[in-house]
CSV table of C-alpha atoms and ligand atoms in Angstrom, one decimal:
chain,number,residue,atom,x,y,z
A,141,UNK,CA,99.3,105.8,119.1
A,142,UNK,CA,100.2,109.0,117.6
A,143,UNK,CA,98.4,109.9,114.2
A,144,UNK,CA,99.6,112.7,111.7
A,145,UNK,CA,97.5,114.9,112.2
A,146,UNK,CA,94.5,115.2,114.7
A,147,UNK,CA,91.7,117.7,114.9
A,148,UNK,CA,91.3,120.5,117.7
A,149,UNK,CA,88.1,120.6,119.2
A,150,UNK,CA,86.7,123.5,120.9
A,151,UNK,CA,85.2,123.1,124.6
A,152,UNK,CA,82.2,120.8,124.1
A,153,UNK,CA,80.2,123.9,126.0
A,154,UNK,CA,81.3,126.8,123.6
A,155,UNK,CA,79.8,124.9,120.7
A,156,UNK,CA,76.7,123.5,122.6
A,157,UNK,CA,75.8,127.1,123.5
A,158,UNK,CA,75.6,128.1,119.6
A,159,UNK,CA,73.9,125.3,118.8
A,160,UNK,CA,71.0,126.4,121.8
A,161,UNK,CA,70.5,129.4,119.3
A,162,UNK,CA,70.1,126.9,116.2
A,163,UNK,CA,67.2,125.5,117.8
A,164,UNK,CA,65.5,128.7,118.8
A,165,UNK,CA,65.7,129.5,115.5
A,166,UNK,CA,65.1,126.7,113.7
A,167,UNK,CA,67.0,128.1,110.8
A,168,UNK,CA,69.5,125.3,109.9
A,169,UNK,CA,71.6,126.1,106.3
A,170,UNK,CA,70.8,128.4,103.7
A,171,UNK,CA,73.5,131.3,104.9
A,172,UNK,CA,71.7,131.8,108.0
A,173,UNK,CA,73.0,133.9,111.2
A,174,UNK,CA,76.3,131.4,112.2
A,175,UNK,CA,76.9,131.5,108.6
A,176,UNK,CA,77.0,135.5,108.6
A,177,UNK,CA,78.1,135.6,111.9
A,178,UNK,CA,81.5,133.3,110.9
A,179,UNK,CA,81.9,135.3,107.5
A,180,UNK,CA,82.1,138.3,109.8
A,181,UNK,CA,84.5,137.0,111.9
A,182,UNK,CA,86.9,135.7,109.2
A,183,UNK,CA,87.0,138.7,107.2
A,184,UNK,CA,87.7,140.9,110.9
A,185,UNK,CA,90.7,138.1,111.5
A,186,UNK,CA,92.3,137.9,107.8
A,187,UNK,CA,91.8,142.0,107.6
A,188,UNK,CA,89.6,141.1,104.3
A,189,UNK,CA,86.8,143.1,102.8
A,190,UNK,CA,85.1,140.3,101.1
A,191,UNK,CA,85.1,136.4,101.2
A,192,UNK,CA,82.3,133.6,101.1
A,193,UNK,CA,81.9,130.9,103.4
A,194,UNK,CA,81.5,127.5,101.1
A,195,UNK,CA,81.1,124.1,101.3
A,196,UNK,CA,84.7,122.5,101.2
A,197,UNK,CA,87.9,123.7,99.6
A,198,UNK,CA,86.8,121.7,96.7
A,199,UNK,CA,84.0,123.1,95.7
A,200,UNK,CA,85.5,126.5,96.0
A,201,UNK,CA,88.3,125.9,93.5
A,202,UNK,CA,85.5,124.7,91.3
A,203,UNK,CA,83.4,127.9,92.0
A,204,UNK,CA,86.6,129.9,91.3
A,205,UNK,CA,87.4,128.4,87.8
A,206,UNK,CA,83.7,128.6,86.9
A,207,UNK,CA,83.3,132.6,88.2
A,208,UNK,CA,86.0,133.4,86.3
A,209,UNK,CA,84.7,131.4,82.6
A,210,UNK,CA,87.9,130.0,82.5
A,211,UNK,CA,88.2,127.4,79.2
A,212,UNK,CA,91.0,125.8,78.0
A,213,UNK,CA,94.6,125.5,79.2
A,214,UNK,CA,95.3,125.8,82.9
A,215,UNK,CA,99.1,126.2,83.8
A,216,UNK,CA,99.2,124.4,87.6
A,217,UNK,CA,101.6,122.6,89.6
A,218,UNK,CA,102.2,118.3,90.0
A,219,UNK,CA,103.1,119.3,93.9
A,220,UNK,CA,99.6,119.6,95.9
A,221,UNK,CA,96.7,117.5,96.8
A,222,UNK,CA,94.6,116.1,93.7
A,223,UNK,CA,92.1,118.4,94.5
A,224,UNK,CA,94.1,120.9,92.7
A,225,UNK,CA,93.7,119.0,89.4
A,226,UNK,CA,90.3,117.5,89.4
A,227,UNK,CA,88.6,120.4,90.0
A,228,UNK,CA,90.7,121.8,86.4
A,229,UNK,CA,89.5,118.5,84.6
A,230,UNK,CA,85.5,118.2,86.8
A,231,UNK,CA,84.9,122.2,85.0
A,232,UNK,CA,86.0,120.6,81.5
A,233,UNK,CA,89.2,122.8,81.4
A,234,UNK,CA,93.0,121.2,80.6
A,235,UNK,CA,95.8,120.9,83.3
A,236,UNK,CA,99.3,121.7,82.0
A,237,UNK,CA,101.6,120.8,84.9
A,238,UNK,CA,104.8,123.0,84.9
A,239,UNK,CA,107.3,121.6,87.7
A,240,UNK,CA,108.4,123.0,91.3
A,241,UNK,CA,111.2,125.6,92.8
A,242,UNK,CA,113.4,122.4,94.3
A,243,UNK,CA,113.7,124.3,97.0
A,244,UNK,CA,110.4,126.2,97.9
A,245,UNK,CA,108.6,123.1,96.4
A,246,UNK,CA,106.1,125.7,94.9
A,247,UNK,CA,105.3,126.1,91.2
A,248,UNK,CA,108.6,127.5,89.8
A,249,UNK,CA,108.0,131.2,87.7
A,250,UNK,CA,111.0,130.6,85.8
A,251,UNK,CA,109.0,127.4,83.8
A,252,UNK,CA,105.4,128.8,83.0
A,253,UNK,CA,106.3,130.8,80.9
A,254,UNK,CA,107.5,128.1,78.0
A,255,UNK,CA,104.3,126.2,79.0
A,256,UNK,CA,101.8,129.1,77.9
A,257,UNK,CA,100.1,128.2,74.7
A,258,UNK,CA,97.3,130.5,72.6
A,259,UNK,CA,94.4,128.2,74.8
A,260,UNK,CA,96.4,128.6,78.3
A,261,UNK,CA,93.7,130.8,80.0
A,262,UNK,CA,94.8,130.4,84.1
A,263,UNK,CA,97.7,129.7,86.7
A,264,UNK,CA,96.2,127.6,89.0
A,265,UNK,CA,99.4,127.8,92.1
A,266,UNK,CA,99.1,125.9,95.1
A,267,UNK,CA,100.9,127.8,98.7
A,268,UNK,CA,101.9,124.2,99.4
A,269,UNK,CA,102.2,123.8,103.4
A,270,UNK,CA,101.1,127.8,103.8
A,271,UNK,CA,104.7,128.5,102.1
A,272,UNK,CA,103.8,131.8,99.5
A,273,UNK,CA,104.2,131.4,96.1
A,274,UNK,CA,106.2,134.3,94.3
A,275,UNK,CA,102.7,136.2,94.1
A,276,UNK,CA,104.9,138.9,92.5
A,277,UNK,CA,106.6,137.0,89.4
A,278,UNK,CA,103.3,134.7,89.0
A,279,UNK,CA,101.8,138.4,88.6
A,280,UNK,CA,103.9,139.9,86.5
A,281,UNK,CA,103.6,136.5,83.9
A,282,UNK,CA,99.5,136.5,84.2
A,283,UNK,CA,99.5,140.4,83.5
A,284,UNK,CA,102.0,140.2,80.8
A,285,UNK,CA,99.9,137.3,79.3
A,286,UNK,CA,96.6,138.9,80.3
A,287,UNK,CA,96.0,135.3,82.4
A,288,UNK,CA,93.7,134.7,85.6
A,289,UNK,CA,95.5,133.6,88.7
A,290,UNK,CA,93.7,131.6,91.4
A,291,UNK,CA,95.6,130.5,94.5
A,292,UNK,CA,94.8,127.5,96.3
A,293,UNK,CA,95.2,128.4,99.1
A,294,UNK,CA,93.9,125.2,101.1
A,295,UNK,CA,97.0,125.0,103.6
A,296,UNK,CA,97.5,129.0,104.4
A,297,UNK,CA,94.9,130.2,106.6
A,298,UNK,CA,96.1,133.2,108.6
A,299,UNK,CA,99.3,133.1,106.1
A,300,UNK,CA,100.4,137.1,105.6
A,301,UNK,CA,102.8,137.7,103.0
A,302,UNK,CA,104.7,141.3,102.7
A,303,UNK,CA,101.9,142.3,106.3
A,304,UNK,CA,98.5,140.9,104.3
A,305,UNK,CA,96.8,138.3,103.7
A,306,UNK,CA,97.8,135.9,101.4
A,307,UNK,CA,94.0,135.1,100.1
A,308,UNK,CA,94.4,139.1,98.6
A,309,UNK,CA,97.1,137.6,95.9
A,310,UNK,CA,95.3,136.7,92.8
A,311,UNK,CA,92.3,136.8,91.0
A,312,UNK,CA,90.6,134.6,93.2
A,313,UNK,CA,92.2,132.7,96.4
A,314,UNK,CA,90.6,129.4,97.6
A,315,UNK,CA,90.8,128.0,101.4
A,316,UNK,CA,89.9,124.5,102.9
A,317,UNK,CA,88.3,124.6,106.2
A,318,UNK,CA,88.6,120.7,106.3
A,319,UNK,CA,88.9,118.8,109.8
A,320,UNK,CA,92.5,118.1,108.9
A,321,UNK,CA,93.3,121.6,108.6
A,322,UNK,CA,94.9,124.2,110.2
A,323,UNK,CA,92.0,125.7,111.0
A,324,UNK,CA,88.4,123.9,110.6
A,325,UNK,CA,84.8,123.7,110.1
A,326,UNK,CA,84.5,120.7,110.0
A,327,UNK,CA,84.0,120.8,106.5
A,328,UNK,CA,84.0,123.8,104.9
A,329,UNK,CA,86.0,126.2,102.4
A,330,UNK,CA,86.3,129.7,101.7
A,331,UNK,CA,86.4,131.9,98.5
A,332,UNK,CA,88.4,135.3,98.1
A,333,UNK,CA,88.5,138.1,95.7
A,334,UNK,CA,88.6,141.9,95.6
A,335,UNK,CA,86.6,142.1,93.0
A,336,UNK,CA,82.7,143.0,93.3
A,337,UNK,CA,81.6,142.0,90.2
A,338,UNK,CA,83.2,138.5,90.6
A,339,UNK,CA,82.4,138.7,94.3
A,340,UNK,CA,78.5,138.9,92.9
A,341,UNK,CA,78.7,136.4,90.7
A,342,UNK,CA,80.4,133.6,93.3
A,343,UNK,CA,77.4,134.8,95.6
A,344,UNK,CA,75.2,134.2,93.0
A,345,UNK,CA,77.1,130.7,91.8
A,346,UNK,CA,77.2,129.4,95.7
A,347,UNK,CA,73.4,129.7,95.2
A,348,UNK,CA,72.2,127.7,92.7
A,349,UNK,CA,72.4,131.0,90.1
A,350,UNK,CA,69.6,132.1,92.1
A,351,UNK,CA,69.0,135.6,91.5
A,352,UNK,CA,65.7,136.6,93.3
A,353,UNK,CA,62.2,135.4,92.9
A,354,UNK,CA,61.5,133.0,89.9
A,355,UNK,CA,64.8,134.6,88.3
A,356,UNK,CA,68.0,132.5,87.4
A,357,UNK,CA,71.7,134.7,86.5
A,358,UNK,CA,74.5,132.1,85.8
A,359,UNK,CA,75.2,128.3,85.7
A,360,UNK,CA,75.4,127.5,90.0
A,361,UNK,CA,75.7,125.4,92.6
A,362,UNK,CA,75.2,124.2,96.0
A,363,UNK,CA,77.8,126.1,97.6
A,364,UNK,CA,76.8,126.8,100.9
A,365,UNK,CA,77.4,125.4,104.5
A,366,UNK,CA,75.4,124.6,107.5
A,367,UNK,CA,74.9,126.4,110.9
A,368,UNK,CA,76.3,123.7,112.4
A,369,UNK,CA,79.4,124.1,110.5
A,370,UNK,CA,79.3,127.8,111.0
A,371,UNK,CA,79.0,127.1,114.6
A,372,UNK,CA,82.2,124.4,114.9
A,373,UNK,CA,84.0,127.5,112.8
A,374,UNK,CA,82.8,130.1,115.3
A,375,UNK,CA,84.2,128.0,118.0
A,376,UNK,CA,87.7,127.1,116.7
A,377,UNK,CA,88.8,130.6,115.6
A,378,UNK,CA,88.6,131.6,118.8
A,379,UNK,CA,91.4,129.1,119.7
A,380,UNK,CA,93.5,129.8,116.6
A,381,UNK,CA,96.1,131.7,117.8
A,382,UNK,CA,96.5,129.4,120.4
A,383,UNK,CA,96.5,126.4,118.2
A,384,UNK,CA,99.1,128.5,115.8
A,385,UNK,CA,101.1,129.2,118.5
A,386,UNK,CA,101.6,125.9,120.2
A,387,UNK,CA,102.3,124.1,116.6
A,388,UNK,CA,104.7,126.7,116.0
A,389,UNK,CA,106.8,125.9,119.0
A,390,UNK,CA,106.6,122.2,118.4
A,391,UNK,CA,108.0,122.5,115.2
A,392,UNK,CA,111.1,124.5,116.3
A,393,UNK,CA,111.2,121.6,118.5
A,394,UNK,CA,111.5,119.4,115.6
A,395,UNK,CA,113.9,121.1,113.9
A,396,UNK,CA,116.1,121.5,117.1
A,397,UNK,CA,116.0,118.1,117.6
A,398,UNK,CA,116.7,117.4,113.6
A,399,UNK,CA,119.3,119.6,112.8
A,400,UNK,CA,121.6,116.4,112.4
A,401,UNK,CA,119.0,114.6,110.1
A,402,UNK,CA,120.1,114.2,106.7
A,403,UNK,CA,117.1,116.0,105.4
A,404,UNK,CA,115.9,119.7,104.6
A,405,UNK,CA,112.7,121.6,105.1
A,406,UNK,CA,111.0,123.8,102.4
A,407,UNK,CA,112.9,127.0,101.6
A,408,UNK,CA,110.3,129.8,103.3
A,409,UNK,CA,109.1,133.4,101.7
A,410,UNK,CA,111.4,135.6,102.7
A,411,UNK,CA,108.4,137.8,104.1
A,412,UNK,CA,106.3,135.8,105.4
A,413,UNK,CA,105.9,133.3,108.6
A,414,UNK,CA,105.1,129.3,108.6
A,415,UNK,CA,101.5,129.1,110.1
A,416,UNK,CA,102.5,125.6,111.6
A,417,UNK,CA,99.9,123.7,109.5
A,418,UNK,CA,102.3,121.1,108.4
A,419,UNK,CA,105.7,119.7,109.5
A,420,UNK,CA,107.3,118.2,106.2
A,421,UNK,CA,111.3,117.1,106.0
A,422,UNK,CA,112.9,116.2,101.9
A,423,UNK,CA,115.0,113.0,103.5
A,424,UNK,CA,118.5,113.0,101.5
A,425,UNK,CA,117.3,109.9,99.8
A,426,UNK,CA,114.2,108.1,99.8
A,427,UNK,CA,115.7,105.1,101.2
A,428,UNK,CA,116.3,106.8,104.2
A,429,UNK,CA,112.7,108.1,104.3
A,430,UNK,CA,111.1,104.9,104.0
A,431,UNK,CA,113.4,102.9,106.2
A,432,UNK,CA,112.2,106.3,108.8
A,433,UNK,CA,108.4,105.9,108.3
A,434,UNK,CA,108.5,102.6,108.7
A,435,UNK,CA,110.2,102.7,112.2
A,436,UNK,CA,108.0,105.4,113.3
A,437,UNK,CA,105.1,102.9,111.9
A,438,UNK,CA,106.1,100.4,113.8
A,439,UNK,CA,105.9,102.2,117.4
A,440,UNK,CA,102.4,102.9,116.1
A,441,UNK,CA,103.3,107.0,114.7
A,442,UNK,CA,101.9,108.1,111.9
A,443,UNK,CA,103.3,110.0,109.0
A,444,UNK,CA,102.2,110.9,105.4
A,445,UNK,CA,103.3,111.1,102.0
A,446,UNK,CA,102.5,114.9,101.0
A,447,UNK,CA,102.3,115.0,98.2
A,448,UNK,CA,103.2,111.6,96.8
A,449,UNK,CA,102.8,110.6,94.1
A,450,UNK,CA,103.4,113.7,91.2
A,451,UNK,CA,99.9,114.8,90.4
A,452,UNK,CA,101.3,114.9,86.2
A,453,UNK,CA,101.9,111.1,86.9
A,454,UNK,CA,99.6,109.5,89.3
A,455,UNK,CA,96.2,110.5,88.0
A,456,UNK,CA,94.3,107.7,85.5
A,457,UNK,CA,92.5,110.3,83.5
A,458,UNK,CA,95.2,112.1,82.6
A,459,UNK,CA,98.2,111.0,80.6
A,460,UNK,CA,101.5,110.8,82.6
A,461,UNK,CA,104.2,114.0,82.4
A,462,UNK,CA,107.3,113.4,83.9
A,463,UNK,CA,108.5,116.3,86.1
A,464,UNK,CA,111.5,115.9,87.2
A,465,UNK,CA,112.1,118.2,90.2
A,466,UNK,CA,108.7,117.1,91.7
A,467,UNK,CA,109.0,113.2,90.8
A,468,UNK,CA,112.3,113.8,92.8
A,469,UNK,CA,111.0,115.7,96.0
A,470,UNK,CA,107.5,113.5,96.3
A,471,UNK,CA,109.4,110.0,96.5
A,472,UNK,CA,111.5,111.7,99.7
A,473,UNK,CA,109.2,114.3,101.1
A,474,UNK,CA,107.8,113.0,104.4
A,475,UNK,CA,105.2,114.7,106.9
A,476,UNK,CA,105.4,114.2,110.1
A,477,UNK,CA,103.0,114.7,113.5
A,478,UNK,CA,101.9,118.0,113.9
A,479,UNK,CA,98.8,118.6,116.1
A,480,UNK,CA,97.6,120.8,118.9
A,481,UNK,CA,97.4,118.2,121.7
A,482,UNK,CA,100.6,116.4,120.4
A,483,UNK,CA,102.6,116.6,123.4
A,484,UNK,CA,106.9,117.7,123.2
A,485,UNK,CA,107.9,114.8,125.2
A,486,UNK,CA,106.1,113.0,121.7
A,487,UNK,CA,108.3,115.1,119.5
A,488,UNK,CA,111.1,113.9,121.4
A,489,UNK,CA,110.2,110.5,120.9
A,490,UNK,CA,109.4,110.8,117.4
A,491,UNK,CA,112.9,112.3,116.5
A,492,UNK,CA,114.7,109.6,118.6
A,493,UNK,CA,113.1,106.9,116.7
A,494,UNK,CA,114.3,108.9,113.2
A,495,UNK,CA,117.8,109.8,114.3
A,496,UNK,CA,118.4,105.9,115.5
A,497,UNK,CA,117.7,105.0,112.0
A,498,UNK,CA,119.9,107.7,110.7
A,499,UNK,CA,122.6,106.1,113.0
A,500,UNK,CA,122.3,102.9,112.5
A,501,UNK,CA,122.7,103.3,108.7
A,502,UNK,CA,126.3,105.1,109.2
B,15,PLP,C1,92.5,119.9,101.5
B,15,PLP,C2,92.9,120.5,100.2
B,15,PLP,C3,91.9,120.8,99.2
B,15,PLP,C4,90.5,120.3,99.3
B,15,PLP,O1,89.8,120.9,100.4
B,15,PLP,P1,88.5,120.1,100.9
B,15,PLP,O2,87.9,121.1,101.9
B,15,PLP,O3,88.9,118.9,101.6
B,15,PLP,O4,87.6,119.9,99.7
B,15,PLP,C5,92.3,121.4,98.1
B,15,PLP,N1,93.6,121.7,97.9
B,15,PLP,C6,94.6,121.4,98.8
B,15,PLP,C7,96.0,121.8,98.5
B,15,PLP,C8,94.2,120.8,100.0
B,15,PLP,O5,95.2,120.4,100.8
């Protein structure tokens, strides 16, 4: 069997040995020394100043939205996981989907501009599969509109755009540290700004609103994450250029062996390099995709629908939105195995099984 996705695991020994200082300690959660210790870590890998360790990707969108009082309108994009838009509709605030780039499958610039109303107080973009948004243009519209920007950020750990990190773009950029991610925690999530005040007030936010002894400052939450998460993220990251590395090479494998597939892949940044965190292909029709996941089914391989179906259309507390670009791309956008331990002699037999579908249609 060969699943879509499957999550690294450090040497059983590296993490043991961190856990041997947990129960020294005794100090379990609560932003204790793994916590501080993976914080420091992250913000010496992404060259970052500032970010927070959280409890999962969720919760920091959530944190992000509520930091920066956002009420309202929320312009956002029908292409990403529904995390993206419940966290907009669980902090009381208004989704207004505007549709993708067909190619880039990221929120298209040239459309949010006719969705901006007098309530539209945020973009809410999604990097979808670690590919950069037009940070620039999304910019330029939230400045010229005097709008917040938060990036989800959830598939672009590691993700440098024009030599920085990616998580520097906005007002506030999100990350899941999920198992299924790039790079993990287990569960887990980080939240990034430049900005001190904010910065204070998402400390203060991932803390209940604590703010000293007997003393509250803001509307919070239990933000925070375990030493035994900290500890599984101490572990992984330092694997990850490994882990980058190897699912790098198995996707050029992929898209050696595909080059004769009726199907693209997502138009990349200019300036900027895939991380490897997903391997999605747009099949020419979805016909051809299904007839391909079902094959692959068959011989027991997993694939998934990212992002299927549109978020404007799928979601039973919202009304429907038709978007036509992204209703289009969902029904024939397929992901494929990418893992660390997936093997190329796999890849192989994965694109085998596609092509002889391919062929057998002609
Ligand atoms: C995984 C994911 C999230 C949610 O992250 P969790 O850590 O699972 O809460 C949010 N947005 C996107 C785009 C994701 O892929």
């Amino acid at each position: 069997m060969i699943p879509v996705t499957k999550p690294f695991l450090p040497p059983l020994h590296d993490y043991q040995h961190l856990l041997e200082g947990v129960w020294q300690r005794e100090w379990l959660t609560n932003m204790g020394p793994l916590a501080s210790q993976l914080e420091m870590e992250l913000k010496t890998y992404l060259k970052l100043k500032h970010l927070l360790y959280v409890t999962n990707g969720t919760v920091a969108l959530q944190m992000a939205i509520k930091a920066l009082k956002l009420q309202g309108e929320i312009i956002t994009t029908p292409f990403s996981f529904v995390a993206t838009t419940s966290s907009i509709v669980w902090e009381g605030c208004q989704p207004v989907f505007v549709d993708i780039d067909k190619d880039s499958l990221n929120i298209d610039p040239h459309q949010i501009e006719e969705a901006i109303t007098p309530n539209t107080s945020a973009i809410l973009a999604t990097h979808v599969y670690g590919n950069p948004c037009d940070v620039e243009a999304i910019q330029r519209i939230a400045d010229k509109h005097q709008l917040k920007v938060i990036y989800d950020a959830a598939h672009a750990f590691g993700v440098e755009v024009n030599g920085k990190s990616i998580f520097e773009y906005g007002d506030i950029s999100t990350c899941s540290l999920h198992a299924t991610k790039l790079y993990h925690s287990v569960e887990g999530g980080l939240v990034v700004t430049k900005d001190p005040e904010l910065l204070k007030e998402l400390t203060s936010i991932r803390n209940f609103g604590i703010a000293g002894h007997d003393a509250f400052s803001t509307l919070g939450i239990n933000g925070k994450n375990s030493e035994f998460h900290a500890a599984m993220g101490i572990a992984n990251l330092k694997y990850i250029d490994e882990i980058k590395a190897k699912r790098t090479a198995l996707s050029q494998h992929y898209e050696e062996r595909l080059q004769h597939l009726k199907a693209v892949r997502p138009l990349w940044h200019s300036n900027s390099e895939n991380n490897g965190a997903y391997f999605p292909m747009v099949f020419e029709s979805e016909e051809l995709m299904l007839k391909c996941k079902e094959k692959l089914q068959m011989a027991e391989i997993g694939t998934r629908r990212y992002f299927y179906p549109s978020l404007a259309s799928a979601l039973p507390y919202l009304d429907p939105v038709a978007m036509p670009i992204t209703d289009d791309i969902s029904r024939r956008v397929l992901c494929l195995p990418l893992y660390y331990s997936l093997s190329f002699e796999e890849v192989d037999l994965i694109c085998r099984l596609i092509l002889r579908v391919q062929n057998n249609d002609n």
